[in-house]
Short mmCIF file of C-alpha atoms in Angstrom, two decimals:
data_model
loop_
_atom_site.label_atom_id
_atom_site.label_comp_id
_atom_site.label_asym_id
_atom_site.label_seq_id
_atom_site.Cartn_x
_atom_site.Cartn_y
_atom_site.Cartn_z
CA MET A 48 -87.07 -100.83 35.48
CA ASN A 49 -90.31 -99.64 33.91
CA ARG A 50 -90.98 -97.27 36.81
CA GLU A 51 -87.45 -95.86 36.65
CA ASN A 52 -87.69 -95.33 32.89
CA SER A 53 -91.10 -93.69 33.20
CA ALA A 54 -89.82 -91.42 36.00
CA THR A 55 -86.79 -90.44 33.96
CA GLY A 56 -88.98 -89.72 30.93
CA PHE A 57 -91.33 -87.67 33.10
CA ARG A 58 -88.46 -85.60 34.44
CA ARG A 59 -87.10 -84.98 30.92
CA GLY A 60 -90.53 -84.06 29.61
CA HIS A 61 -91.14 -81.77 32.56
CA ALA A 62 -87.80 -80.02 32.03
CA ASN A 63 -88.49 -79.56 28.32
CA GLY A 64 -91.94 -78.19 29.12
CA VAL A 65 -90.51 -75.69 31.60
CA ARG A 66 -87.88 -74.60 29.08
CA ARG A 67 -90.54 -74.08 26.41
CA ARG A 68 -92.75 -72.08 28.75
CA ILE A 69 -89.86 -69.86 29.86
CA LEU A 70 -88.65 -69.19 26.31
CA ASN A 71 -92.23 -69.06 24.96
CA ILE A 72 -91.39 -71.65 22.29
CA PRO A 73 -94.20 -73.74 20.83
CA LYS A 74 -93.79 -77.49 20.94
CA ILE A 75 -93.02 -78.95 17.52
CA THR A 76 -93.07 -82.69 16.99
CA PRO A 77 -91.19 -84.09 14.00
CA ALA A 78 -93.41 -85.30 11.19
CA PHE A 79 -91.52 -88.57 10.91
CA SER A 80 -92.19 -89.60 14.53
CA LEU A 81 -94.45 -92.71 14.35
CA ASN A 82 -95.19 -93.03 18.08
CA SER A 83 -96.57 -89.50 18.53
CA ASP A 84 -100.24 -88.75 18.22
CA ILE A 85 -100.43 -85.22 16.82
CA SER A 86 -102.91 -83.29 14.79
CA LEU A 87 -102.74 -82.77 11.03
CA SER A 88 -102.02 -79.04 11.34
CA THR A 89 -98.97 -79.70 13.51
CA LYS A 90 -97.67 -82.16 10.92
CA ILE A 91 -98.09 -79.64 8.12
CA ASN A 92 -96.31 -76.90 10.08
CA THR A 93 -93.46 -79.24 10.92
CA GLN A 94 -93.10 -80.36 7.30
CA LYS A 95 -92.90 -76.72 6.21
CA SER A 96 -90.16 -76.02 8.73
CA GLN A 97 -88.29 -79.12 7.53
CA ALA A 98 -88.53 -77.99 3.89
CA THR A 99 -87.27 -74.53 4.82
CA LEU A 100 -84.29 -75.90 6.68
CA LEU A 101 -83.34 -78.41 4.02
CA SER A 102 -83.41 -75.73 1.31
CA LEU A 103 -80.50 -73.88 2.92
CA ASN A 104 -76.99 -73.93 1.54
CA LYS A 105 -74.85 -77.05 1.67
CA LYS A 106 -72.83 -75.92 4.66
CA SER A 107 -75.88 -75.66 6.92
CA ASN A 108 -77.74 -78.76 5.68
CA SER A 109 -75.90 -81.13 8.00
CA VAL A 110 -76.71 -79.00 11.04
CA ALA A 111 -80.34 -78.69 9.98
CA LYS A 112 -80.71 -82.46 9.61
CA LYS A 113 -79.32 -83.07 13.10
CA LEU A 114 -81.75 -80.59 14.61
CA LEU A 115 -84.65 -82.09 12.69
CA SER A 116 -83.79 -85.55 13.95
CA ARG A 117 -84.18 -84.23 17.52
CA GLY A 118 -87.38 -82.36 16.76
CA GLU A 119 -85.71 -79.05 17.63
CA THR A 120 -86.54 -77.00 14.58
CA HIS A 121 -87.20 -73.96 16.79
CA ARG A 122 -83.56 -73.80 17.80
CA PHE A 123 -82.30 -73.29 14.28
CA VAL A 124 -82.36 -69.62 13.33
CA THR A 125 -81.61 -68.85 9.69
CA SER A 126 -79.49 -65.78 8.99
CA ARG A 127 -78.50 -64.49 5.56
CA ARG A 128 -74.94 -63.60 4.86
CA PRO A 129 -74.28 -59.92 4.13
CA ARG A 130 -74.37 -59.28 0.41
CA VAL A 131 -70.91 -58.63 -1.00
CA VAL A 132 -71.05 -55.66 -3.36
CA THR A 133 -68.51 -56.17 -6.12
CA SER A 134 -67.13 -53.22 -8.03
CA ILE A 135 -68.45 -52.51 -11.51
CA ARG A 136 -65.74 -53.28 -14.04
CA PRO A 137 -65.31 -51.59 -17.45
CA GLY A 138 -66.51 -54.77 -19.14
CA SER A 139 -70.04 -54.10 -17.89
CA TYR A 140 -72.41 -51.64 -19.53
CA GLU A 141 -73.26 -50.35 -16.04
CA PHE A 142 -69.77 -48.83 -15.99
CA GLU A 143 -70.72 -46.60 -18.92
CA VAL A 144 -74.04 -45.72 -17.27
CA GLU A 145 -72.29 -44.62 -14.07
CA LEU A 146 -69.86 -42.46 -16.06
CA ILE A 147 -72.76 -40.75 -17.83
CA LYS A 148 -74.45 -40.11 -14.49
CA ALA A 149 -71.24 -38.45 -13.29
CA GLY A 150 -71.27 -36.03 -16.22
CA VAL A 151 -68.99 -37.83 -18.71
CA LEU A 152 -70.41 -37.24 -22.19
CA PHE A 153 -69.40 -39.82 -24.78
CA PRO A 154 -68.61 -38.70 -28.37
CA ARG A 155 -72.20 -39.26 -29.54
CA ASN A 156 -73.47 -36.56 -27.11
CA ALA A 157 -70.40 -34.37 -26.59
CA GLN A 158 -69.79 -30.84 -27.81
CA VAL A 159 -66.84 -30.13 -30.08
CA PRO A 160 -64.11 -28.10 -28.32
CA SER A 161 -63.40 -24.58 -29.51
CA ASN A 162 -59.80 -25.55 -30.39
CA TYR A 163 -60.85 -28.61 -32.42
CA LYS A 164 -59.34 -27.42 -35.73
CA PHE A 165 -56.15 -26.38 -34.02
CA LEU A 166 -55.79 -29.82 -32.44
CA ARG A 167 -56.27 -31.56 -35.78
CA ASP A 168 -53.59 -29.33 -37.30
CA VAL A 169 -51.25 -30.16 -34.42
CA LEU A 170 -51.73 -33.90 -34.95
CA GLY A 171 -51.13 -33.58 -38.68
CA GLU A 172 -47.77 -31.88 -38.34
CA VAL A 173 -44.98 -34.04 -39.74
CA LYS A 174 -41.68 -33.56 -37.98
CA ASP A 175 -38.46 -33.22 -39.93
CA THR A 176 -36.88 -36.63 -39.95
CA THR A 177 -33.62 -37.91 -41.31
CA HIS A 178 -34.97 -41.41 -41.73
CA SER A 179 -34.92 -42.54 -45.33
CA LEU A 180 -37.91 -44.19 -46.96
CA TYR A 181 -36.05 -47.51 -46.99
CA ARG A 182 -35.49 -47.32 -43.22
CA GLN A 183 -39.13 -46.41 -42.61
CA LYS A 184 -40.24 -49.39 -44.68
CA ARG A 185 -38.00 -51.74 -42.71
CA GLN A 186 -39.36 -50.32 -39.47
CA PHE A 187 -42.92 -50.77 -40.73
CA ASP A 188 -42.30 -54.40 -41.77
CA ARG A 189 -40.76 -55.24 -38.41
CA PHE A 190 -43.67 -53.60 -36.61
CA SER A 191 -46.30 -55.46 -38.69
CA ARG A 192 -44.68 -58.86 -38.12
CA ALA A 193 -44.41 -58.26 -34.38
CA CYS A 194 -48.06 -57.20 -34.14
CA SER A 195 -49.29 -60.23 -36.05
CA ASP A 196 -47.48 -62.52 -33.59
CA ALA A 197 -48.69 -60.67 -30.46
CA LYS A 198 -50.83 -62.82 -28.19
CA ASP A 199 -51.93 -60.51 -25.40
CA GLU A 200 -52.19 -56.90 -24.31
CA ASN A 201 -48.72 -56.79 -22.76
CA GLU A 202 -47.06 -57.72 -26.05
CA ILE A 203 -49.06 -55.11 -27.98
CA THR A 204 -48.08 -52.49 -25.40
CA ALA A 205 -44.39 -53.36 -25.62
CA ILE A 206 -44.40 -53.33 -29.43
CA VAL A 207 -46.06 -49.93 -29.72
CA LEU A 208 -44.03 -48.29 -26.95
CA ARG A 209 -40.83 -49.44 -28.61
CA GLU A 210 -41.63 -47.21 -31.59
CA LEU A 211 -42.38 -44.09 -29.51
CA ASP A 212 -39.70 -41.52 -28.82
CA PHE A 213 -41.27 -40.41 -25.51
CA GLN A 214 -41.74 -43.77 -23.79
CA ASP A 215 -39.28 -42.84 -21.02
CA LEU A 216 -41.58 -40.01 -19.91
CA LEU A 217 -44.59 -42.28 -19.40
CA ARG A 218 -45.66 -43.83 -16.11
CA GLY A 219 -47.73 -46.93 -15.37
CA PRO A 220 -49.34 -49.43 -15.50
CA ASN A 221 -49.43 -50.44 -11.83
CA GLU A 222 -50.70 -47.15 -10.40
CA VAL A 223 -54.34 -47.18 -9.35
CA PHE A 224 -56.10 -43.81 -9.32
CA ASN A 225 -57.63 -44.28 -5.87
CA ASN A 226 -57.29 -40.68 -4.69
CA VAL A 227 -59.65 -38.98 -7.13
CA CYS A 228 -62.46 -36.71 -5.95
CA MET A 229 -64.84 -35.84 -8.79
CA HIS A 230 -67.05 -32.73 -8.76
CA HIS A 231 -70.08 -34.87 -9.51
CA PRO A 232 -69.22 -37.99 -7.48
CA ILE A 233 -68.97 -41.26 -9.36
CA SER A 234 -70.70 -44.21 -7.73
CA PRO A 235 -68.42 -46.00 -5.23
CA LYS A 236 -69.38 -49.26 -6.94
CA ILE A 237 -67.32 -48.35 -9.99
CA SER A 238 -63.75 -49.65 -10.07
CA SER A 239 -60.87 -47.19 -9.77
CA SER A 240 -59.11 -46.05 -12.91
CA GLN A 241 -55.80 -47.71 -13.75
CA PRO A 242 -54.40 -46.33 -17.02
CA ASP A 243 -51.90 -48.40 -18.95
CA ARG A 244 -49.65 -45.36 -19.41
CA TYR A 245 -49.99 -41.73 -18.44
CA CYS A 246 -47.90 -38.59 -18.24
CA GLY A 247 -47.91 -35.77 -15.68
CA GLU A 248 -45.63 -33.56 -13.62
CA LYS A 249 -43.44 -34.37 -10.64
CA LYS A 250 -44.41 -33.11 -7.22
CA SER A 251 -41.33 -30.91 -7.01
CA SER A 252 -42.43 -28.87 -10.04
CA ILE A 253 -45.77 -27.83 -8.50
CA PRO A 254 -45.90 -25.26 -5.67
CA PHE A 255 -46.53 -26.86 -2.30
CA SER A 256 -49.50 -24.61 -1.53
CA VAL A 257 -51.17 -25.61 -4.81
CA SER A 258 -50.54 -29.33 -4.40
CA THR A 259 -51.91 -29.18 -0.85
CA ALA A 260 -55.04 -27.22 -1.77
CA LEU A 261 -55.82 -29.36 -4.83
CA LEU A 262 -54.61 -32.68 -3.48
CA LYS A 263 -57.83 -34.58 -4.22
CA TYR A 264 -58.04 -33.24 -7.77
CA ILE A 265 -54.52 -33.23 -9.21
CA GLN A 266 -52.96 -36.18 -7.35
CA PRO A 267 -54.86 -39.22 -8.63
CA SER A 268 -52.94 -41.89 -6.71
CA THR A 269 -51.70 -42.31 -3.15
CA SER A 270 -48.39 -43.80 -4.27
CA ALA A 271 -45.28 -41.85 -3.29
CA ASP A 272 -43.92 -41.41 -6.84
CA CYS A 273 -47.25 -40.56 -8.47
CA LEU A 274 -47.19 -37.86 -11.15
CA LEU A 275 -49.50 -34.89 -10.58
CA ALA A 276 -51.96 -33.24 -12.97
CA PRO A 277 -51.96 -35.97 -15.65
CA ASN A 278 -53.43 -34.90 -18.99
CA PHE A 279 -52.06 -37.53 -21.40
CA PHE A 280 -53.24 -41.16 -21.27
CA LEU A 281 -52.63 -44.31 -23.31
CA GLU A 282 -55.00 -47.26 -23.12
CA PHE A 283 -54.10 -50.54 -24.85
CA LYS A 284 -56.24 -53.56 -25.63
CA GLY A 285 -55.06 -57.00 -26.74
CA PRO A 286 -56.57 -59.46 -29.22
CA LYS A 287 -59.02 -60.79 -26.63
CA GLY A 288 -60.19 -57.34 -25.54
CA THR A 289 -63.03 -55.30 -26.97
CA ALA A 290 -63.06 -51.74 -28.24
CA ALA A 291 -65.99 -50.77 -26.00
CA VAL A 292 -64.08 -51.70 -22.84
CA CYS A 293 -61.00 -49.83 -24.03
CA LYS A 294 -63.04 -46.69 -24.70
CA ARG A 295 -64.75 -46.78 -21.29
CA GLN A 296 -61.39 -46.99 -19.57
CA ALA A 297 -59.96 -44.20 -21.71
CA PHE A 298 -62.94 -41.89 -21.18
CA HIS A 299 -62.73 -42.43 -17.42
CA ASN A 300 -59.07 -41.40 -17.55
CA GLY A 301 -59.87 -38.39 -19.71
CA ALA A 302 -62.44 -37.09 -17.22
CA ILE A 303 -59.90 -37.32 -14.40
CA GLY A 304 -57.28 -35.44 -16.42
CA ALA A 305 -59.70 -32.75 -17.60
CA GLN A 306 -60.80 -32.08 -14.04
CA ALA A 307 -57.16 -31.73 -12.91
CA MET A 308 -56.52 -29.15 -15.64
CA HIS A 309 -59.71 -27.29 -14.79
CA MET A 310 -58.90 -27.11 -11.07
CA MET A 311 -55.41 -25.78 -11.79
CA ARG A 312 -56.85 -23.08 -14.06
CA GLN A 313 -59.44 -22.24 -11.43
CA HIS A 314 -56.69 -21.80 -8.83
CA ILE A 315 -55.16 -19.00 -10.93
CA ASP A 316 -58.34 -16.93 -10.37
CA ILE A 317 -59.36 -16.88 -14.03
CA PRO A 318 -62.74 -15.17 -14.70
CA GLU A 319 -65.65 -17.53 -15.23
CA LYS A 320 -66.08 -16.67 -18.92
CA THR A 321 -62.44 -17.48 -19.56
CA LEU A 322 -62.49 -20.48 -17.23
CA PHE A 323 -65.21 -22.22 -19.26
CA ASP A 324 -63.68 -21.46 -22.65
CA ALA A 325 -64.63 -24.89 -24.08
CA LYS A 326 -60.99 -25.58 -24.93
CA ALA A 327 -59.49 -29.04 -24.52
CA TYR A 328 -56.35 -29.48 -22.43
CA THR A 329 -56.37 -33.29 -22.09
CA ILE A 330 -55.56 -36.05 -24.59
CA THR A 331 -56.63 -39.69 -24.32
CA ILE A 332 -55.51 -42.34 -26.81
CA THR A 333 -56.78 -45.88 -27.38
CA ILE A 334 -54.64 -48.46 -29.19
CA GLU A 335 -56.34 -51.74 -30.09
CA ALA A 336 -54.85 -55.09 -31.05
CA SER A 337 -55.20 -54.27 -34.75
CA THR A 338 -53.04 -51.20 -33.94
CA ALA A 339 -55.91 -48.86 -34.79
CA ILE A 340 -55.24 -45.61 -32.94
CA SER A 341 -58.01 -43.25 -31.85
CA ILE A 342 -57.10 -39.89 -30.29
CA TYR A 343 -59.67 -38.11 -28.11
CA SER A 344 -59.73 -34.69 -26.48
CA THR A 345 -61.53 -33.90 -23.22
CA HIS A 346 -62.78 -30.48 -22.18
CA VAL A 347 -64.93 -29.23 -19.31
CA THR A 348 -68.14 -27.21 -19.35
CA GLN A 349 -70.84 -26.47 -16.83
CA GLN A 350 -73.12 -29.43 -16.15
CA ILE A 351 -75.22 -30.39 -19.17
CA ASP A 352 -77.81 -33.12 -19.48
CA ALA A 353 -76.46 -35.93 -21.65
CA HIS A 354 -79.72 -36.32 -23.57
CA GLN A 355 -81.31 -32.88 -23.82
CA ASN A 356 -78.26 -30.57 -23.85
CA ILE A 357 -79.87 -28.50 -21.09
CA LYS A 358 -77.86 -26.88 -18.31
CA ARG A 359 -78.85 -28.41 -15.04
CA ALA A 360 -76.90 -28.82 -12.03
CA PRO A 361 -75.52 -27.65 -8.89
CA GLU A 362 -72.99 -24.89 -9.02
CA ASN A 363 -69.85 -26.95 -8.82
CA SER A 364 -70.82 -29.83 -11.07
CA LEU A 365 -69.05 -30.27 -14.41
CA SER A 366 -69.56 -32.03 -17.72
CA TYR A 367 -66.66 -33.78 -19.44
CA HIS A 368 -66.92 -33.82 -23.24
CA ILE A 369 -65.03 -36.61 -25.04
CA VAL A 370 -64.46 -35.84 -28.75
CA GLU A 371 -62.52 -37.86 -31.31
CA ILE A 372 -59.96 -35.70 -33.11
CA GLY A 373 -58.08 -38.30 -35.17
CA THR A 374 -57.82 -41.98 -36.14
CA TYR A 375 -54.85 -43.82 -37.62
CA HIS A 376 -54.06 -47.38 -38.63
CA LEU A 377 -50.42 -48.26 -38.17
CA ARG A 378 -50.46 -51.45 -40.24
CA SER A 379 -52.22 -50.34 -43.42
CA SER A 380 -49.23 -48.68 -45.14
CA VAL A 381 -45.88 -47.07 -44.50
CA GLU A 382 -47.41 -43.59 -44.84
CA SER A 383 -50.14 -44.30 -42.26
CA PHE A 384 -47.52 -45.83 -39.96
CA VAL A 385 -45.41 -42.66 -40.07
CA GLU A 386 -48.49 -40.41 -39.71
CA GLY A 387 -49.74 -42.37 -36.70
CA LEU A 388 -46.42 -42.23 -34.85
CA SER A 389 -46.10 -38.51 -35.64
CA ALA A 390 -49.62 -37.89 -34.31
CA LEU A 391 -48.81 -39.72 -31.07
CA SER A 392 -45.62 -37.73 -30.60
CA ASN A 393 -47.35 -34.43 -31.44
CA ALA A 394 -50.22 -35.14 -29.04
CA HIS A 395 -47.79 -35.90 -26.22
CA SER A 396 -45.77 -32.74 -26.86
CA TRP A 397 -48.90 -30.59 -27.00
CA ALA A 398 -50.27 -32.01 -23.71
CA ARG A 399 -46.92 -31.39 -22.02
CA ARG A 400 -46.91 -27.77 -23.22
CA GLN A 401 -50.38 -27.21 -21.73
CA ARG A 402 -49.22 -28.51 -18.36
CA ARG A 403 -46.09 -26.37 -18.40
CA LYS A 404 -48.09 -23.21 -19.22
CA LEU A 405 -50.42 -23.83 -16.28
CA LEU A 406 -47.49 -24.55 -13.97
CA SER A 407 -45.72 -21.34 -14.91
CA ALA A 408 -48.93 -19.37 -14.35
CA LEU A 409 -49.42 -21.05 -10.97
CA GLN A 410 -45.86 -20.30 -9.90
CA SER A 411 -46.14 -16.66 -10.90
CA SER A 412 -49.49 -16.28 -9.11
CA THR A 413 -48.17 -17.85 -5.90
CA SER A 414 -45.06 -15.66 -5.97
CA ALA A 415 -47.24 -12.57 -6.53
CA THR A 416 -49.44 -13.41 -3.56
CA ARG A 417 -46.40 -13.90 -1.37
CA SER A 418 -44.97 -10.51 -2.37
CA THR A 419 -48.26 -8.69 -1.67
CA ARG A 420 -48.65 -10.14 1.82
CA PRO A 421 -48.04 -7.60 4.61
CA PRO A 422 -44.91 -8.32 6.66
CA LYS A 423 -45.35 -9.92 10.03
CA ARG A 424 -45.05 -7.59 12.98
CA LYS A 425 -42.15 -8.20 15.27
CA ILE A 426 -43.01 -8.34 18.93
CA CYS A 427 -40.41 -6.39 20.90
CA SER A 428 -39.67 -7.74 24.32
CA THR A 429 -39.24 -5.12 27.03
#
């Protein structure tokens, strides 16, 4: 029996030695083996390998222990999992940093548009209304009670939209702007824009040649019923949300809309001096849980450094200037309630007029180019 056992052990040891020589693997004896006579350096190396294996994640600890019990630490190869890069959400300050890198200038660094006074006058216009003061007060009281009982963003959105006369023209909130191509590319880490409400034009109202040429700039979403060339955005935030997050989302939307307006104007072959006229054609509105409304305009200029106001940049890069043009508080008084709703309605009407002007100019330019084309020659067959 002793000879057979010794012969079997010799064969196993010989096979293991051959395998180690072929694979060029050093022999490692476990540190907890009491019958082996090994040097101190081998023990230290083995203990280090054991500590490395046992410090792995929980899923691989059981496998590592089994291999250690056999003294086969050389067979266990550690491999790190690929790092999952999560998108940067608006709740992170990095979101704001990436927007600034892409040329979006926040109000603290932005330039005032050349039509700033005109926009403020447009917002301040009070429409002729047949509502009596008593009816306005009842509407204000109902609105205030509903807002005080609102628990989340969806309820705030529903309450405010109920008071607007243009809510049927708005689209959202389930459309993700995943088809946007910015002049100065935004980092792919940043999450796609998803406005709560927005307004644009239907595909049938824009010439096919224009929509095809400017697909990546005026069609923000890949959905079939997406509105093109949006330039009016509403961003809501509930009681648990913060104003900073709401502004980052709104400014991202404003940059997308301003670029769409700029590309449509560029397609009409406007001279460069007129193209960069520093006029705003896009409106972005934030509505917080306290029903404080802030209205912002967005206009495009050639690329400007956010800190030094110095023109830098490649030829095609743009800067998007976000400027606040009005603030209203719907719950402070009946007068402020009426002024705020009038400002929202006026801003929507003005943004729609800007889109319609550009569309009419595009349609006339496309029809002119078609009329000036030489007729195709007919090939006569003999």
